[in-house]
Amino acid sequence: MSILNGPPKSGGFIPRDRVWQPDALTPPYKTSVKRSPQAALLSFPTTLSEETSPVFGHSILGDLDNDLILNYAKSGESAIGPRIIVHGRVLDENGRGVPGALLEFWQANAGGRYRHKKESYQAALDPNFGGCGRTITAEDGSYEFRTIQPGPYPWPNGMNDWRPAHIHFSIFGHGFAQRLITQMYFEGDPHIKLCPIVGILKTQEAIDALTAPLDMNRTVPMDSRAFKFDIVLRGQRQTYFENRKEGL
Amino acid sequence: MVQKLDYLHESPSQTAGPYVHIGCTPNFTGIGIYGGDLGTSMKTGPVKGLEIIIRGTVFDGTGTPLRDAMVEIWQPDAAGLFPSANETRGAADPNFVGWGRSPGDMNTGEFIFDTVKPGAVPFPDGRMQAPHITAWIVARGINTGLHTRIYFEDEPEANAADPILSRIEHQNRIPTLLASKQPDGSYRFDVHLQGPNETIFFDM
Ligand SMILES: [Fe+2]
């Protein structure tokens, strides 16, 4: 285990920007109506409980954890669909790379079907596709994984709502205050502007922040296209003048 | 014009959706991978302190239990030390992970954690906080993960002196943050997303 925080000594986490982040109650996304707290959130500065976080070492990772094309496939076979590489960096709000961040990702298969017993979409399961993977960022915060491009899928909300193709991400940083789950969308998907879940985002800038561009520079010729997706976690105040007692 | 501050925006949150378990607890959903699900066990050997069980259920505004939620907890060991890379006050119990993740029961949605009673941790100004566990709840319909704290009903003096609990305006809501001792010795901590017993959620 390495000490991840270098000097200068970090203060508490910068408050989450609740104007930028989606609201809890977003009626066009119907499930939010009965699952959104109605009282105001209670605001407090972060304490050690939020400024610390579990450590996940690279030793937990298996060789195929970041290869969804192969990690559920029978030997000699592979998942069906457009082969893609997803790569990017995990940064904090100060623009610094976040090393050692655990990323977990999950997605539907190329036909838009999840491997889950509550899933009812008639698109076929792919026997060689499980739909989940994970990796840990390198020293500069970079990561990459290989998968197939997921398909859009219908979901029960309005009478004819379809999710844009997307990959779900769960991210751990260095403080539990940074814990985040989000989704990555694909450049040019016409479903993005129609989706009620994308629609909870308040600005085009916020939608763009979750939309991965095609990255020809990382595309492997005759093999896999690439999409670039950077993720930003909350930052910590940087100061030599933290108003704390010695040793805290 | 002035200079640009050049800070980045935190990535916008999106719901974990109905299939969060595929990504975070795949073995629970029948996808055998990774050699097991992360966060299933909070102990890697004998641990110091009082071992406790915490159970609970997440309810929506109609009183219906959520069966597609995922709950994570994060806490110090019995001495109040975090098993974290940025814990600078000392070494935590090497057999205690501090972090747990529960997909809830497939049928009832009840989550369960087998952990230790946390030690007290100081507030930034040096006062001691009452023993508590950080809890984080995600599910379909929750746009940004909800952050709350599990305090203990059987710590009345520490709770009364706690810098956060004592500053809460609506003191009648504090019981929503207290795990209650059950006849079998375990603790119960139910989460209500809405309604008269809506749990206090934090923006920290
Ligand atoms: Fe999805």
Tab-separated table of N, CA and C in Angstrom, chain B residues 70-166:
chain	number	residue	atom	x	y	z
B	70	MET	N	-28.257	-0.954	-3.275
B	70	MET	CA	-26.977	-1.435	-2.772
B	70	MET	C	-26.565	-0.476	-1.657
B	71	VAL	N	-26.184	-1.053	-0.534
B	71	VAL	CA	-25.767	-0.245	0.607
B	71	VAL	C	-24.301	-0.533	0.888
B	72	GLU	N	-23.525	0.531	1.077
B	72	GLU	CA	-22.130	0.377	1.492
B	72	GLU	C	-21.932	1.089	2.821
B	73	ILE	N	-21.076	0.527	3.658
B	73	ILE	CA	-20.711	1.204	4.897
B	73	ILE	C	-19.188	1.341	4.967
B	74	TRP	N	-18.760	2.355	5.710
B	74	TRP	CA	-17.333	2.649	5.888
B	74	TRP	C	-17.146	3.148	7.303
B	75	GLN	N	-16.190	2.584	8.010
B	75	GLN	CA	-16.058	2.890	9.433
B	75	GLN	C	-14.652	2.604	9.918
B	76	PRO	N	-14.305	3.163	11.096
B	76	PRO	CA	-13.021	2.832	11.711
B	76	PRO	C	-13.122	1.520	12.487
B	77	ASP	N	-11.972	1.050	12.935
B	77	ASP	CA	-11.952	-0.158	13.771
B	77	ASP	C	-12.392	0.200	15.196
B	78	ALA	N	-12.279	-0.762	16.089
B	78	ALA	CA	-12.770	-0.561	17.453
B	78	ALA	C	-11.995	0.534	18.190
B	79	ALA	N	-10.780	0.825	17.717
B	79	ALA	CA	-9.969	1.871	18.343
B	79	ALA	C	-10.162	3.234	17.684
B	80	GLY	N	-11.012	3.292	16.667
B	80	GLY	CA	-11.247	4.574	15.999
B	80	GLY	C	-10.274	4.871	14.880
B	81	LEU	N	-9.562	3.855	14.397
B	81	LEU	CA	-8.598	4.052	13.305
B	81	LEU	C	-9.137	3.442	12.010
B	82	PHE	N	-8.934	4.190	10.912
B	82	PHE	CA	-9.431	3.723	9.617
B	82	PHE	C	-8.378	2.886	8.894
B	83	PRO	N	-8.787	1.765	8.315
B	83	PRO	CA	-7.862	0.988	7.479
B	83	PRO	C	-7.723	1.634	6.105
B	84	SER	N	-7.205	2.854	6.097
B	84	SER	CA	-7.146	3.680	4.894
B	84	SER	C	-5.724	4.126	4.635
B	85	ALA	N	-5.376	4.335	3.364
B	85	ALA	CA	-4.035	4.804	3.029
B	85	ALA	C	-3.760	6.180	3.616
B	86	ASN	N	-4.793	6.995	3.833
B	86	ASN	CA	-4.566	8.333	4.361
B	86	ASN	C	-4.932	8.470	5.840
B	87	GLU	N	-4.962	7.345	6.553
B	87	GLU	CA	-5.050	7.388	8.015
B	87	GLU	C	-3.661	7.663	8.562
B	88	THR	N	-3.489	8.790	9.237
B	88	THR	CA	-2.154	9.187	9.689
B	88	THR	C	-1.969	9.026	11.192
B	89	ARG	N	-3.012	8.589	11.918
B	89	ARG	CA	-2.928	8.595	13.378
B	89	ARG	C	-2.411	7.280	13.946
B	90	GLY	N	-2.250	6.264	13.095
B	90	GLY	CA	-1.789	4.970	13.595
B	90	GLY	C	-2.276	3.870	12.686
B	91	ALA	N	-1.872	2.650	12.998
B	91	ALA	CA	-2.244	1.511	12.157
B	91	ALA	C	-3.524	0.871	12.666
B	92	ALA	N	-4.473	0.705	11.775
B	92	ALA	CA	-5.732	0.078	12.147
B	92	ALA	C	-5.557	-1.433	12.287
B	93	ASP	N	-6.524	-2.059	12.931
B	93	ASP	CA	-6.579	-3.513	13.083
B	93	ASP	C	-6.348	-4.175	11.716
B	94	PRO	N	-5.264	-4.954	11.554
B	94	PRO	CA	-4.943	-5.496	10.223
B	94	PRO	C	-5.981	-6.488	9.699
B	95	ASN	N	-6.806	-7.010	10.582
B	95	ASN	CA	-7.817	-7.981	10.144
B	95	ASN	C	-9.174	-7.346	9.883
B	96	PHE	N	-9.223	-6.015	9.952
B	96	PHE	CA	-10.502	-5.338	9.760
B	96	PHE	C	-10.450	-4.498	8.490
B	97	VAL	N	-11.435	-4.696	7.620
B	97	VAL	CA	-11.449	-4.036	6.315
B	97	VAL	C	-12.074	-2.639	6.398
B	98	GLY	N	-13.057	-2.488	7.293
B	98	GLY	CA	-13.674	-1.169	7.481
B	98	GLY	C	-14.775	-0.846	6.493
B	99	TRP	N	-14.791	-1.582	5.394
B	99	TRP	CA	-15.747	-1.296	4.333
B	99	TRP	C	-16.562	-2.552	4.038
B	100	GLY	N	-17.854	-2.364	3.873
B	100	GLY	CA	-18.732	-3.478	3.527
B	100	GLY	C	-19.731	-3.040	2.489
B	101	ARG	N	-20.198	-4.015	1.733
B	101	ARG	CA	-21.147	-3.732	0.653
B	101	ARG	C	-22.204	-4.831	0.696
B	102	SER	N	-23.472	-4.441	0.702
B	102	SER	CA	-24.548	-5.429	0.741
B	102	SER	C	-25.554	-5.167	-0.364
B	103	PRO	N	-25.853	-6.196	-1.183
B	103	PRO	CA	-26.882	-6.040	-2.219
B	103	PRO	C	-28.293	-6.198	-1.665
B	104	GLY	N	-28.401	-6.533	-0.391
B	104	GLY	CA	-29.724	-6.793	0.162
B	104	GLY	C	-30.193	-8.192	-0.193
B	105	ASP	N	-31.155	-8.687	0.595
B	105	ASP	CA	-31.701	-10.016	0.335
B	105	ASP	C	-32.502	-9.997	-0.964
B	106	MET	N	-32.350	-11.038	-1.751
B	106	MET	CA	-33.010	-11.132	-3.053
B	106	MET	C	-34.532	-10.938	-2.941
B	107	ASN	N	-35.128	-11.429	-1.854
B	107	ASN	CA	-36.593	-11.381	-1.736
B	107	ASN	C	-37.096	-10.239	-0.860
B	108	THR	N	-36.377	-9.965	0.233
B	108	THR	CA	-36.883	-8.961	1.175
B	108	THR	C	-36.169	-7.618	1.030
B	109	GLY	N	-35.007	-7.618	0.425
B	109	GLY	CA	-34.222	-6.389	0.318
B	109	GLY	C	-33.421	-6.073	1.564
B	110	GLU	N	-33.543	-6.893	2.614
B	110	GLU	CA	-32.841	-6.576	3.856
B	110	GLU	C	-31.323	-6.686	3.669
B	111	PHE	N	-30.617	-5.647	4.125
B	111	PHE	CA	-29.156	-5.699	4.064
B	111	PHE	C	-28.605	-6.133	5.417
B	112	ILE	N	-27.403	-6.643	5.384
B	112	ILE	CA	-26.793	-7.136	6.620
B	112	ILE	C	-25.293	-6.879	6.573
B	113	PHE	N	-24.745	-6.434	7.714
B	113	PHE	CA	-23.306	-6.238	7.835
B	113	PHE	C	-22.814	-6.905	9.113
B	114	ASP	N	-21.757	-7.664	8.985
B	114	ASP	CA	-21.115	-8.333	10.112
B	114	ASP	C	-19.823	-7.557	10.360
B	115	THR	N	-19.817	-6.728	11.405
B	115	THR	CA	-18.723	-5.767	11.572
B	115	THR	C	-18.319	-5.661	13.038
B	116	VAL	N	-17.641	-4.592	13.394
B	116	VAL	CA	-17.325	-4.330	14.801
B	116	VAL	C	-17.896	-2.970	15.167
B	117	LYS	N	-18.160	-2.785	16.440
B	117	LYS	CA	-18.605	-1.479	16.897
B	117	LYS	C	-17.444	-0.509	16.707
B	118	PRO	N	-17.686	0.592	15.977
B	118	PRO	CA	-16.584	1.509	15.679
B	118	PRO	C	-16.148	2.294	16.922
B	119	GLY	N	-14.861	2.615	16.975
B	119	GLY	CA	-14.379	3.522	18.002
B	119	GLY	C	-14.697	4.959	17.618
B	120	ALA	N	-14.481	5.868	18.569
B	120	ALA	CA	-14.776	7.276	18.310
B	120	ALA	C	-13.647	7.903	17.485
B	121	VAL	N	-14.034	8.891	16.695
B	121	VAL	CA	-13.109	9.585	15.794
B	121	VAL	C	-13.269	11.089	16.029
B	122	PRO	N	-12.166	11.849	16.022
B	122	PRO	CA	-12.320	13.286	16.288
B	122	PRO	C	-12.954	14.055	15.137
B	123	PHE	N	-13.651	15.097	15.498
B	123	PHE	CA	-14.158	16.106	14.566
B	123	PHE	C	-12.972	17.012	14.197
B	124	PRO	N	-13.058	17.759	13.101
B	124	PRO	CA	-11.915	18.609	12.721
B	124	PRO	C	-11.437	19.560	13.822
B	125	ASP	N	-12.334	19.975	14.715
B	125	ASP	CA	-11.893	20.917	15.768
B	125	ASP	C	-11.334	20.204	16.997
B	126	GLY	N	-11.235	18.863	16.940
B	126	GLY	CA	-10.622	18.142	18.039
B	126	GLY	C	-11.598	17.485	18.998
B	127	ARG	N	-12.856	17.963	19.021
B	127	ARG	CA	-13.848	17.294	19.868
B	127	ARG	C	-14.092	15.885	19.346
B	128	MET	N	-14.478	14.961	20.229
B	128	MET	CA	-14.747	13.612	19.758
B	128	MET	C	-16.164	13.510	19.214
B	129	GLN	N	-16.281	12.782	18.114
B	129	GLN	CA	-17.596	12.447	17.586
B	129	GLN	C	-18.074	11.164	18.264
B	130	ALA	N	-19.376	10.987	18.321
B	130	ALA	CA	-19.922	9.730	18.819
B	130	ALA	C	-19.580	8.626	17.814
B	131	PRO	N	-19.470	7.382	18.291
B	131	PRO	CA	-19.200	6.271	17.367
B	131	PRO	C	-20.256	6.240	16.260
B	132	HIS	N	-19.778	6.131	15.043
B	132	HIS	CA	-20.723	6.122	13.925
B	132	HIS	C	-20.115	5.419	12.728
B	133	ILE	N	-20.993	5.045	11.820
B	133	ILE	CA	-20.613	4.375	10.573
B	133	ILE	C	-21.189	5.209	9.437
B	134	THR	N	-20.381	5.438	8.417
B	134	THR	CA	-20.877	6.127	7.221
B	134	THR	C	-21.620	5.122	6.353
B	135	ALA	N	-22.805	5.498	5.885
B	135	ALA	CA	-23.567	4.616	4.996
B	135	ALA	C	-23.884	5.346	3.705
B	136	TRP	N	-23.885	4.614	2.617
B	136	TRP	CA	-24.087	5.183	1.270
B	136	TRP	C	-25.056	4.280	0.527
B	137	ILE	N	-26.125	4.868	0.032
B	137	ILE	CA	-27.215	4.079	-0.551
B	137	ILE	C	-27.427	4.493	-1.996
B	138	VAL	N	-27.383	3.524	-2.886
B	138	VAL	CA	-27.684	3.781	-4.296
B	138	VAL	C	-28.754	2.786	-4.748
B	139	ALA	N	-29.517	3.195	-5.746
B	139	ALA	CA	-30.560	2.323	-6.309
B	139	ALA	C	-31.152	3.009	-7.533
B	140	ARG	N	-31.871	2.241	-8.306
B	140	ARG	CA	-32.745	2.798	-9.337
B	140	ARG	C	-33.588	3.921	-8.718
B	141	GLY	N	-33.704	5.043	-9.388
B	141	GLY	CA	-34.529	6.138	-8.882
B	141	GLY	C	-33.805	7.087	-7.947
B	142	ILE	N	-32.598	6.724	-7.513
B	142	ILE	CA	-31.783	7.628	-6.685
B	142	ILE	C	-30.730	8.235	-7.609
B	143	ASN	N	-30.843	9.540	-7.847
B	143	ASN	CA	-29.985	10.172	-8.858
B	143	ASN	C	-28.559	10.393	-8.376
B	144	THR	N	-28.414	10.680	-7.091
B	144	THR	CA	-27.080	10.836	-6.498
B	144	THR	C	-27.056	9.998	-5.229
B	145	GLY	N	-26.044	9.179	-5.073
B	145	GLY	CA	-25.959	8.297	-3.914
B	145	GLY	C	-26.234	9.050	-2.617
B	146	LEU	N	-27.017	8.438	-1.732
B	146	LEU	CA	-27.419	9.111	-0.497
B	146	LEU	C	-26.477	8.719	0.631
B	147	HIS	N	-26.041	9.735	1.340
B	147	HIS	CA	-25.027	9.575	2.379
B	147	HIS	C	-25.678	9.819	3.731
B	148	THR	N	-25.623	8.819	4.599
B	148	THR	CA	-26.133	9.029	5.944
B	148	THR	C	-25.139	8.441	6.945
B	149	ARG	N	-25.498	8.504	8.224
B	149	ARG	CA	-24.627	7.972	9.268
B	149	ARG	C	-25.434	7.075	10.190
B	150	ILE	N	-24.817	5.983	10.586
B	150	ILE	CA	-25.409	5.084	11.565
B	150	ILE	C	-24.753	5.376	12.909
B	151	TYR	N	-25.519	5.971	13.827
B	151	TYR	CA	-25.078	6.121	15.213
B	151	TYR	C	-25.757	5.020	16.027
B	152	PHE	N	-25.446	4.961	17.330
B	152	PHE	CA	-25.935	3.859	18.144
B	152	PHE	C	-26.817	4.372	19.269
B	153	GLU	N	-28.013	3.811	19.324
B	153	GLU	CA	-28.985	4.184	20.346
B	153	GLU	C	-28.428	4.005	21.760
B	154	ASP	N	-27.550	2.999	21.931
B	154	ASP	CA	-27.046	2.705	23.270
B	154	ASP	C	-25.760	3.495	23.600
B	155	GLU	N	-25.599	4.640	22.947
B	155	GLU	CA	-24.474	5.544	23.258
B	155	GLU	C	-25.025	6.939	23.565
B	156	PRO	N	-25.983	7.032	24.511
B	156	PRO	CA	-26.677	8.316	24.683
B	156	PRO	C	-25.757	9.471	25.065
B	157	GLU	N	-24.748	9.205	25.895
B	157	GLU	CA	-23.878	10.313	26.328
B	157	GLU	C	-23.004	10.808	25.177
B	158	ALA	N	-22.422	9.857	24.452
B	158	ALA	CA	-21.588	10.253	23.313
B	158	ALA	C	-22.430	10.956	22.257
B	159	ASN	N	-23.644	10.466	22.035
B	159	ASN	CA	-24.506	11.091	21.036
B	159	ASN	C	-24.860	12.526	21.442
B	160	ALA	N	-25.117	12.721	22.743
B	160	ALA	CA	-25.505	14.057	23.216
B	160	ALA	C	-24.367	15.056	23.028
B	161	ALA	N	-23.137	14.562	23.094
B	161	ALA	CA	-21.976	15.459	22.967
B	161	ALA	C	-21.464	15.534	21.533
B	162	ASP	N	-22.087	14.815	20.617
B	162	ASP	CA	-21.558	14.742	19.251
B	162	ASP	C	-21.689	16.091	18.542
B	163	PRO	N	-20.599	16.562	17.922
B	163	PRO	CA	-20.623	17.894	17.287
B	163	PRO	C	-21.626	18.008	16.141
B	164	ILE	N	-21.939	16.914	15.492
B	164	ILE	CA	-22.904	16.979	14.388
B	164	ILE	C	-24.326	16.783	14.914
B	165	LEU	N	-24.536	15.730	15.689
B	165	LEU	CA	-25.903	15.474	16.186
B	165	LEU	C	-26.429	16.665	16.983
B	166	SER	N	-25.528	17.294	17.756
B	166	SER	CA	-26.001	18.382	18.615
B	166	SER	C	-26.314	19.646	17.818
